[in-house]
GROMACS .gro file of N, CA, C and O in nm:
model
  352
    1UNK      N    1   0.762   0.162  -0.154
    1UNK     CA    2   0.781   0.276  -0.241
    1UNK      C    3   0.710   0.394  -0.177
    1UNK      O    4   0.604   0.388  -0.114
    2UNK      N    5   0.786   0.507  -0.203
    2UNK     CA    6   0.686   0.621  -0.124
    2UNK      C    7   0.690   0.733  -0.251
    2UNK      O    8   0.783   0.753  -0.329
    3UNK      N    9   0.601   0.779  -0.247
    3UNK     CA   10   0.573   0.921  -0.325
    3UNK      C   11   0.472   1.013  -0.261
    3UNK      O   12   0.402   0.985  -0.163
    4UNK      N   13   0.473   1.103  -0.316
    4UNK     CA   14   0.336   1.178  -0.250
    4UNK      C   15   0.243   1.269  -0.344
    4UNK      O   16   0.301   1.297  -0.449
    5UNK      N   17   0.094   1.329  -0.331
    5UNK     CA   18   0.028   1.322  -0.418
    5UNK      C   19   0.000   1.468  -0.443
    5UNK      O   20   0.097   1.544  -0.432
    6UNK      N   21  -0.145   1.533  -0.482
    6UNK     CA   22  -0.147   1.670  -0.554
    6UNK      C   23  -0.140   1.720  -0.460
    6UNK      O   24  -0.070   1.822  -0.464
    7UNK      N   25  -0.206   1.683  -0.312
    7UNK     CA   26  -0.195   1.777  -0.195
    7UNK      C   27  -0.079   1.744  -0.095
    7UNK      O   28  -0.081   1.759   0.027
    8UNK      N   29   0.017   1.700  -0.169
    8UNK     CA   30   0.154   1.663  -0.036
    8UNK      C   31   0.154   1.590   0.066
    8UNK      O   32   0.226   1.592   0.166
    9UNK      N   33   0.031   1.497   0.024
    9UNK     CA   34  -0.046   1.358   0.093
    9UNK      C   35   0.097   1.255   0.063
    9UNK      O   36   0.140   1.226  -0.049
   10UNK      N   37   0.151   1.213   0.189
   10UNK     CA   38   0.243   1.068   0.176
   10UNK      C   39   0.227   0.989   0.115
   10UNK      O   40   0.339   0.954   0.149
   11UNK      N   41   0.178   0.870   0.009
   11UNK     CA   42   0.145   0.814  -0.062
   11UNK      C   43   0.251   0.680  -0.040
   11UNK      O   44   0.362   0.694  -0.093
   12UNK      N   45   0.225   0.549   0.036
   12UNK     CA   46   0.258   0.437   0.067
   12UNK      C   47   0.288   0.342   0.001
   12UNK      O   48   0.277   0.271   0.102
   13UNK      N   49   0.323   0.254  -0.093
   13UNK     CA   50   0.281   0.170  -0.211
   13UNK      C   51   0.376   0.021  -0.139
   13UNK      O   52   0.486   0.025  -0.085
   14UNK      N   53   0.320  -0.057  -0.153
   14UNK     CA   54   0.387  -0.190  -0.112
   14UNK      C   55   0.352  -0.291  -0.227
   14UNK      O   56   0.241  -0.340  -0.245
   15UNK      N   57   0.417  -0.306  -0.270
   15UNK     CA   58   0.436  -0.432  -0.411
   15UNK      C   59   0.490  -0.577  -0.406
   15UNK      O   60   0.607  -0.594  -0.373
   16UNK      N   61   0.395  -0.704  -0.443
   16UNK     CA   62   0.433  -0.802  -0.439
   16UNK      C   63   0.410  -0.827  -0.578
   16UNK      O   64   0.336  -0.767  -0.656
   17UNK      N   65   0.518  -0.969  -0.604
   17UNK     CA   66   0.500  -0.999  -0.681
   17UNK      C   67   0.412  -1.146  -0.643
   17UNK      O   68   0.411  -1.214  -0.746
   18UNK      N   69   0.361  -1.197  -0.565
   18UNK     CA   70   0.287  -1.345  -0.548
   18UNK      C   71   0.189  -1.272  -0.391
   18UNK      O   72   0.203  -1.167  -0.329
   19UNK      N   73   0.105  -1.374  -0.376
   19UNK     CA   74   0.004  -1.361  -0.259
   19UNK      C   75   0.046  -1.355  -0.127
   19UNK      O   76   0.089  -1.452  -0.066
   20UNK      N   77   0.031  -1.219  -0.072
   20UNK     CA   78   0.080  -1.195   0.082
   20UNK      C   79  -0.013  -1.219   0.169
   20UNK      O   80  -0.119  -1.210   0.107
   21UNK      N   81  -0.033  -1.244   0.275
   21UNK     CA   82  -0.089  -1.299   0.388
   21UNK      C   83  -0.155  -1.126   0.473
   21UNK      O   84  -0.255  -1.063   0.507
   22UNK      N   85   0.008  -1.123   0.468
   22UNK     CA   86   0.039  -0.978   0.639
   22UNK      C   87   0.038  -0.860   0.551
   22UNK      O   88   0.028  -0.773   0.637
   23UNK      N   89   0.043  -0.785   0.420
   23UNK     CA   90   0.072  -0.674   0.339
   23UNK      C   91   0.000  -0.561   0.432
   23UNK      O   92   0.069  -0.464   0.464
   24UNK      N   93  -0.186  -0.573   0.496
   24UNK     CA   94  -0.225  -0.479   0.596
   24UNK      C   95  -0.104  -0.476   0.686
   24UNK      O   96  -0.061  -0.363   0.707
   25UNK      N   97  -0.045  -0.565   0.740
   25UNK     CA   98   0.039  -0.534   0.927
   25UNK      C   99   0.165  -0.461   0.822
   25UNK      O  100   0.209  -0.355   0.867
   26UNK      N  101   0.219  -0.503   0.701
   26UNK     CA  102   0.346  -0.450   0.697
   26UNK      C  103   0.296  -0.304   0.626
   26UNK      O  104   0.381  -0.215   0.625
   27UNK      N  105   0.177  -0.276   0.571
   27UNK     CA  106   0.204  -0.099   0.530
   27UNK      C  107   0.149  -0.070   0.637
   27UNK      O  108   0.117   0.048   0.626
   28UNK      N  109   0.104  -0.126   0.786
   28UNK     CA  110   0.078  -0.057   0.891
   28UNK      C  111   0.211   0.001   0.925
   28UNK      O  112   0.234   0.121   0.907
   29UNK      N  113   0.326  -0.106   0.989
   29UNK     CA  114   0.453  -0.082   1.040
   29UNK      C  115   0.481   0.054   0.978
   29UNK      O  116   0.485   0.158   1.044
   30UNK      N  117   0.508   0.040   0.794
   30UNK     CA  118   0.597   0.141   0.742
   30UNK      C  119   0.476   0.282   0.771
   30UNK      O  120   0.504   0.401   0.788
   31UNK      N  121   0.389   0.240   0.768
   31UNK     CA  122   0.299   0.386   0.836
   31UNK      C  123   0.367   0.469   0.937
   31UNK      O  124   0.419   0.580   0.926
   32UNK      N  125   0.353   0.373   1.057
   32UNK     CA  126   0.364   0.353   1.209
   32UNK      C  127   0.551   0.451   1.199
   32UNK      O  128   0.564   0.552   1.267
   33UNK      N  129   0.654   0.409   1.123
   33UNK     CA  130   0.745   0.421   1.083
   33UNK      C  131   0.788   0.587   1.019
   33UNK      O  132   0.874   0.669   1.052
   34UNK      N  133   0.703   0.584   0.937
   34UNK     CA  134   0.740   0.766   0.890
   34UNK      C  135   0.627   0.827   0.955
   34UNK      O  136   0.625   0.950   0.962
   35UNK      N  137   0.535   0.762   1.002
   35UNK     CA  138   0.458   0.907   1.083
   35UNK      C  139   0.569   0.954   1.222
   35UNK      O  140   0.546   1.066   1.268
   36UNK      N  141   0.666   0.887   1.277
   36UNK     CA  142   0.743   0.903   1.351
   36UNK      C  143   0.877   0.980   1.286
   36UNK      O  144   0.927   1.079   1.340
   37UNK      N  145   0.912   0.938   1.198
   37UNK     CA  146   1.024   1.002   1.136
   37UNK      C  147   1.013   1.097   1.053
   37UNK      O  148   1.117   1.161   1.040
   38UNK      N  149   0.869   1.153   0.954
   38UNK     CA  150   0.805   1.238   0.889
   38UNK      C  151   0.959   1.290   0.774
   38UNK      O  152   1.020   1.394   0.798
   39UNK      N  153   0.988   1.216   0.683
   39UNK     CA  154   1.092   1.214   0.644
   39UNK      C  155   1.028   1.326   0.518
   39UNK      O  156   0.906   1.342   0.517
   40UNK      N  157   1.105   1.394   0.424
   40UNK     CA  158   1.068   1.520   0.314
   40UNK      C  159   0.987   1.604   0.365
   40UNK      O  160   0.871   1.589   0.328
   41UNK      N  161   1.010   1.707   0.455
   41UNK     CA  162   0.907   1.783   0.504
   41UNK      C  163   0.901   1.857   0.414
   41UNK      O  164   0.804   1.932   0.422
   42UNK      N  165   0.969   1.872   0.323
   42UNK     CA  166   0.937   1.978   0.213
   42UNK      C  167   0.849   1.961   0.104
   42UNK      O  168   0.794   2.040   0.027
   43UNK      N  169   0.850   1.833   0.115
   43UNK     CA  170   0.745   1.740   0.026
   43UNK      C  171   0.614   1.715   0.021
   43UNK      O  172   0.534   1.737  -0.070
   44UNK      N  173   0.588   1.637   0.195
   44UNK     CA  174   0.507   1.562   0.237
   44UNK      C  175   0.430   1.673   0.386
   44UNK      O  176   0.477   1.719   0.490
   45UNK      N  177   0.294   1.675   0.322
   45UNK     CA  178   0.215   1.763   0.457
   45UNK      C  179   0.147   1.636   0.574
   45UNK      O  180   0.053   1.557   0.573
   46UNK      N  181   0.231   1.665   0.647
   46UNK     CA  182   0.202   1.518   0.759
   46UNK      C  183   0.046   1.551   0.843
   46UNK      O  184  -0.010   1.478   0.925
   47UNK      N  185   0.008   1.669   0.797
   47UNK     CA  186  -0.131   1.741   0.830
   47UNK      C  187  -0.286   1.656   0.772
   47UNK      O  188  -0.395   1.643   0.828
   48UNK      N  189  -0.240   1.613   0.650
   48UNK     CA  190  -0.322   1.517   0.541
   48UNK      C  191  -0.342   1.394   0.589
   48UNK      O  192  -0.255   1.365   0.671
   49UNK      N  193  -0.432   1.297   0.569
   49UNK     CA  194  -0.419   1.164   0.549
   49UNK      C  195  -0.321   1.099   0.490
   49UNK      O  196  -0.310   1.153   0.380
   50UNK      N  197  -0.205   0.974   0.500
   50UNK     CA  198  -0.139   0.918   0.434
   50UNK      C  199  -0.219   0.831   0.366
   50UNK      O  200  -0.319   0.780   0.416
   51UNK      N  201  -0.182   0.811   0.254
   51UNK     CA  202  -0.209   0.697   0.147
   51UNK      C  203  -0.166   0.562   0.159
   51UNK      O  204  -0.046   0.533   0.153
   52UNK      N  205  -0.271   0.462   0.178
   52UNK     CA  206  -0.180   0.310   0.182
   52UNK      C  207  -0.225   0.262   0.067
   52UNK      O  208  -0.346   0.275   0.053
   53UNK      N  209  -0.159   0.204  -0.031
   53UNK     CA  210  -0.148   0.115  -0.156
   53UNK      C  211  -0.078  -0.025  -0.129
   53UNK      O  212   0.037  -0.041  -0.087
   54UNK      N  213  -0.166  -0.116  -0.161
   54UNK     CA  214  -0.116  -0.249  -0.193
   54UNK      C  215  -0.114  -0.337  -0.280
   54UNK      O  216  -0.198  -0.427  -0.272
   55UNK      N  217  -0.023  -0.339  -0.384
   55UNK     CA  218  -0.028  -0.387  -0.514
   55UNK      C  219   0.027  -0.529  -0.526
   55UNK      O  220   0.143  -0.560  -0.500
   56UNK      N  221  -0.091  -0.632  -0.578
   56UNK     CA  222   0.008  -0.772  -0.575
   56UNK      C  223  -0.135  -0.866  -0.667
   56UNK      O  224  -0.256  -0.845  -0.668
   57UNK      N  225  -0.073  -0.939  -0.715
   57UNK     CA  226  -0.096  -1.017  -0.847
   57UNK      C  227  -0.267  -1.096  -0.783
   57UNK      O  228  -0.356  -1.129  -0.861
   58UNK      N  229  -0.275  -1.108  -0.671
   58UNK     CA  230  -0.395  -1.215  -0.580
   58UNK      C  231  -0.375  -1.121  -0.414
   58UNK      O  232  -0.272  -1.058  -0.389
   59UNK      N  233  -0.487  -1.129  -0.321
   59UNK     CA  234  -0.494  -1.074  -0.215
   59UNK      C  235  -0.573  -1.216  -0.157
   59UNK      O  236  -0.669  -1.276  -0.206
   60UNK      N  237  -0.485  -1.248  -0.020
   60UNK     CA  238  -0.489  -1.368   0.023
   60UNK      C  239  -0.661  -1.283   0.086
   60UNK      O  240  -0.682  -1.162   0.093
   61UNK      N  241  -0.774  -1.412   0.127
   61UNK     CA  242  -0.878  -1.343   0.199
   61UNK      C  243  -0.814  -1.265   0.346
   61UNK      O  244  -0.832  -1.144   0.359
   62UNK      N  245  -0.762  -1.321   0.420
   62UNK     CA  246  -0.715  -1.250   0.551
   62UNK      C  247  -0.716  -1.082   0.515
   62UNK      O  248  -0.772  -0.998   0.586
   63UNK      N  249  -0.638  -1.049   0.378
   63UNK     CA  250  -0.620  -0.905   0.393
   63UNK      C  251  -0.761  -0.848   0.376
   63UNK      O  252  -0.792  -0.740   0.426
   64UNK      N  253  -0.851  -0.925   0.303
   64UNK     CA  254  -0.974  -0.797   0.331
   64UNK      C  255  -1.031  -0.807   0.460
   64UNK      O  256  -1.057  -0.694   0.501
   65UNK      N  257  -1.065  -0.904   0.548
   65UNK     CA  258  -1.032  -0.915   0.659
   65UNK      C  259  -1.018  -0.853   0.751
   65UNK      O  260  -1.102  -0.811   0.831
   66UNK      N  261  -0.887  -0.839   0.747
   66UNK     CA  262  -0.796  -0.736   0.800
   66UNK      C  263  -0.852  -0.577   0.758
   66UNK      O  264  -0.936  -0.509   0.818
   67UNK      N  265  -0.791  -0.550   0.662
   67UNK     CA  266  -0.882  -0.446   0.619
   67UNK      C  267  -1.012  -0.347   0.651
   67UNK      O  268  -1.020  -0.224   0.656
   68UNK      N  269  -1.128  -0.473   0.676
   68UNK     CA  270  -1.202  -0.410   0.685
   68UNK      C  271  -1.240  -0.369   0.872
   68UNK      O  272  -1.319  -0.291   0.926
   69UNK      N  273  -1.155  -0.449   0.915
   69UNK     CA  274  -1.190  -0.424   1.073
   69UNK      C  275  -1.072  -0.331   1.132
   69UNK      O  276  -1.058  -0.313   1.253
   70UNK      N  277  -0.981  -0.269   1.024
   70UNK     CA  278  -0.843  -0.190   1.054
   70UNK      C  279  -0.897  -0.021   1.038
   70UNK      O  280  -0.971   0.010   0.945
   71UNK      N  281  -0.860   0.065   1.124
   71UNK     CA  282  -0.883   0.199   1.138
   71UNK      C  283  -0.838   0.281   1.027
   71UNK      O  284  -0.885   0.394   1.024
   72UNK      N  285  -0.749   0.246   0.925
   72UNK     CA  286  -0.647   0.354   0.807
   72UNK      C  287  -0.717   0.265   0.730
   72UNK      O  288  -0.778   0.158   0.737
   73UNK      N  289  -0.682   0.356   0.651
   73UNK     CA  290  -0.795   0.332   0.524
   73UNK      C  291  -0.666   0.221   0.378
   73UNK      O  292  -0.546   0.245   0.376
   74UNK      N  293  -0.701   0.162   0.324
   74UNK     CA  294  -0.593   0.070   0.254
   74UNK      C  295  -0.682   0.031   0.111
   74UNK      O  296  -0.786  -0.034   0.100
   75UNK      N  297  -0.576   0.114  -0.017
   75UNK     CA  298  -0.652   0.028  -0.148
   75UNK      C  299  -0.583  -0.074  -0.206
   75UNK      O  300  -0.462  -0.052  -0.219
   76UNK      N  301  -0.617  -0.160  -0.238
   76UNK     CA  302  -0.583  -0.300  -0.299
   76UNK      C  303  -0.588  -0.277  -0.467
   76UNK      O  304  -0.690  -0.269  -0.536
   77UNK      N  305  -0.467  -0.269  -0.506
   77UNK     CA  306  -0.444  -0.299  -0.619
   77UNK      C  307  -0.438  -0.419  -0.691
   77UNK      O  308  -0.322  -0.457  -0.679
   78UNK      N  309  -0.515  -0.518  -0.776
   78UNK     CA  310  -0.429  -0.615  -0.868
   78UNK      C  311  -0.398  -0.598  -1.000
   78UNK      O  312  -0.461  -0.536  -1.086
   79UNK      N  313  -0.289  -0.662  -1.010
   79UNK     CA  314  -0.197  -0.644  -1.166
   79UNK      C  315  -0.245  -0.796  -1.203
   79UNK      O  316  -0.312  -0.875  -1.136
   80UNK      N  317  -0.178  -0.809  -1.353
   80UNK     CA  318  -0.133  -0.949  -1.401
   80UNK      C  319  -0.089  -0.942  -1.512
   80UNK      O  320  -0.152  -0.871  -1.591
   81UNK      N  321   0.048  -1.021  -1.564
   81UNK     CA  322   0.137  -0.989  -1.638
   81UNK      C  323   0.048  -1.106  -1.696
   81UNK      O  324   0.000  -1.200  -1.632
   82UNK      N  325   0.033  -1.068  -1.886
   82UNK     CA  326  -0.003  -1.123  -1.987
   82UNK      C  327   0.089  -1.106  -2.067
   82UNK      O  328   0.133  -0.994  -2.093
   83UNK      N  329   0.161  -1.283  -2.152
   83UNK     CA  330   0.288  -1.297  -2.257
   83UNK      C  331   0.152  -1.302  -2.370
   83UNK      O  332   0.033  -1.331  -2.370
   84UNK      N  333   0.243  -1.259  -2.451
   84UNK     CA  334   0.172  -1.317  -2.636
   84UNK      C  335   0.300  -1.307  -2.633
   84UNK      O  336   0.379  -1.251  -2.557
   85UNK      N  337   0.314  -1.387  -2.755
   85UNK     CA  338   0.361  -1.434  -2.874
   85UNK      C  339   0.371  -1.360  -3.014
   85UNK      O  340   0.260  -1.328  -3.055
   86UNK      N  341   0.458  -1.331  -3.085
   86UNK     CA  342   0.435  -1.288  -3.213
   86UNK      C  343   0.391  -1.153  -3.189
   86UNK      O  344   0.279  -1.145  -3.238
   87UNK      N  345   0.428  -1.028  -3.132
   87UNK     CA  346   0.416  -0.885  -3.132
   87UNK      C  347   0.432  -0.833  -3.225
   87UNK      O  348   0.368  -0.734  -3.261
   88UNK      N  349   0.545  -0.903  -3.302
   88UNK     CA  350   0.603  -0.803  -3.441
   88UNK      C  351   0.497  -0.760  -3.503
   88UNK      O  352   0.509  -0.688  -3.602
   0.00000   0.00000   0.00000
């Protein structure tokens, strides 16, 4: 998912729904990917830092790991979907 933020910062988002291993190497690629193609210039100030987001239910250990010995900076999101019963 891409969006971008108050200062026209690229904003990265990669979403799982179960525990990824590689999520650092793959929002590296899609980094690696539009810093080459710099796609919405009308949008996005390629002058800024890009934003990496990684959103997923568990973060296998490798990604902090990874993470912490990787040069771009990467925040780790977790979610978790909670059912009830009886809302009415």
């Amino acid at each position: 998912m891409l969006a971008f933020g108050k200062n026209k910062e690229l904003v990265i988002i990669e979403l799982k729904n179960s525990e990824d291993r590689y999520i650092v190497q793959q929002l590296t690629r899609y980094y690696d990917a539009l810093l080459d193609e710099k796609p919405f210039p009308e949008y996005i100030n390629f002058q800024v830092p890009i934003v990496l987001i990684a959103v997923t239910p568990n973060f296998h250990r490798d990604n902090y790991t990874d993470r912490k010995y990787h040069q771009l900076k990467f925040h780790f999101l977790q979610f978790k979907i909670i059912c009830r019963k009886n809302l009415v």
